[in-house]
Amino acid sequence: MGTYLNPSNRGFHQAVNSRIYIDKTPMIEILNSRLFTEEKCISVSHARRFGKSQAADMIEAYYSRGCDSRELFSTLEISKSPDFEKHLNKYNVLHLDISSFADDYSDDLVKQIKKHIFDELREKYPDVDYKKSTASVLQQIYCSSEEKYSFVIIIDEWDCVVRNFSDKPELVHEYLQFLHSLFKSKESKEFLALGYITGILPIKKIKDESALNNFDEYTMTDSGELTKYFGFTENEVKELCCKYDMNFDSVRAWYNGYLIDGMHMYNPNSVSQAMRKHKIKSYWKDTSAFDTINQFINLNFDGLKEDVITMLSGGKVDVNTNTFKNDLSVIGTKNEALTALIHLGYLGYDAERNKAYIPNYEVATAFQSALETGKWTEIAAAISECDKLLWATIDGEAEKVAELLELSHETYTSVLKYNNENALSCAITMAYFTAPAYYNVIRELPSGKGFADIAMIPRPDSGNKPPMIIELKYDKDADTAIKQIKEKRYDGSLRGYSDVLLVGVNYDVESKKHECIIEKFNME
């Protein structure tokens, strides 16, 4: 076994023996069906924290001749496959993490990658001519053994060179030529059984470069048959919640929301940490996330700020993902900025409707932190008042609620560029920005007669916070809003509650003043 050639199964062994492990080994069946075919090259471009590295370790452990993984896989789903034994530990695996090279070598990156690979290959295959191209070296190794062991090549973070060295086109060109030799050269048709690369962004075609145009791509907007193998599915999360005695509704509000090919996917890193620590909170600790969000939302594109506010308030916005050039250094439109955030995992994407949205409360808090460190100072200041508003509402302080709602309305209508009931609804949703940490927030909850504008239904782990119904009126009065709530017949999730807080809010267009009345009401 080696570092790059035929590594051990230690990485995957650690994953399987962790307290939380979700079996994703059926993915190997898909890969086995691609071996030695024209579909043998696969590119997975997903956001960080979505299990790409663990999948790479799994593939390495299964194919590598540097280990015996029969026992490791014996209790996992792939062991039931008829071809399980046929391909188990039968290939020369070459596994590279390009980001580790990019961190240490910038001027002679490709030369150093080759040196590290060849130094290790030379120990095992000393008679090969290492003065030739990488493809030629691998072909010689393939032909030199009587068994003719084909290669499975795994490359993690393949795109970090394209992302981080856009100012060095010669280096990028040399790197792409190196990849061409691994995956598309004439020699590779002989030695390559499977190519598997991971990255953050979809493959970018650079001028006439065609090093990777033979790859099948799986991305955050279109992940096809591989969708369920990256991230946790809803059923998997439900099982974890049962095992660890966690409230599923809260876990869903915090970590769900990525809709990929019609399947709801959860952030696996955050879910795992929440289960292990038995605590639901934001696990986005990397401050670079905030810098990345600010990098794009501070771009001065017409309508971008309004779209971000709409998404922060729970709405969805139109986005055309087709214009994105798969390059973070070339963002020239609002659509490209939004698409970049989708691929980075900071926005969800509804492919059926071509809309972007903030997927869950954890990501919303990342946006909040970004705003606090960015240029949107007025909006950041308004969001910082949200906890005060929530507690003022719970404590029945109607005048303070009206005052804080007025601040919110003034802040957001200056961005939204409209002054009507929809703007008021959006502003109030933003004013209660922190409520989803404790409540299931539903806009336009259906009743027997019409809709309540906003309903907040407390989750079991919310600390005994009261349910609330907020009725919004425009140029009427708060009494009318309260009466309208009482006249409606609420059922379903609100039926049976006692001491529901009825919050009536009216906005006077002429005076631009807000009036609020708060009453307790028994819904039983």
Short mmCIF file of C-alpha atoms in Angstrom, two decimals, residues 385-395 401 404 431-432 434-435 438-439 456 465 468:
data_model
loop_
_atom_site.label_atom_id
_atom_site.label_comp_id
_atom_site.label_asym_id
_atom_site.label_seq_id
_atom_site.Cartn_x
_atom_site.Cartn_y
_atom_site.Cartn_z
CA GLU A 385 -33.27 43.31 16.66
CA CYS A 386 -35.17 40.13 15.81
CA ASP A 387 -34.72 38.38 19.15
CA LYS A 388 -35.95 41.52 20.95
CA LEU A 389 -39.07 41.51 18.77
CA LEU A 390 -39.78 37.84 19.40
CA TRP A 391 -39.56 38.22 23.16
CA ALA A 392 -41.55 41.46 23.12
CA THR A 393 -44.32 39.58 21.29
CA ILE A 394 -44.22 36.67 23.73
CA ASP A 395 -44.33 39.13 26.64
CA VAL A 401 -43.59 45.28 18.87
CA LEU A 404 -39.64 47.25 16.06
CA ALA A 431 -38.54 41.05 11.53
CA TYR A 432 -39.16 37.59 13.02
CA THR A 434 -34.88 34.22 14.32
CA ALA A 435 -38.29 32.63 14.94
CA TYR A 438 -38.00 27.63 17.65
CA TYR A 439 -41.09 27.67 15.45
CA MET A 456 -45.83 30.35 14.24
CA LYS A 465 -42.96 29.11 23.68
CA MET A 468 -48.81 32.80 17.49
#
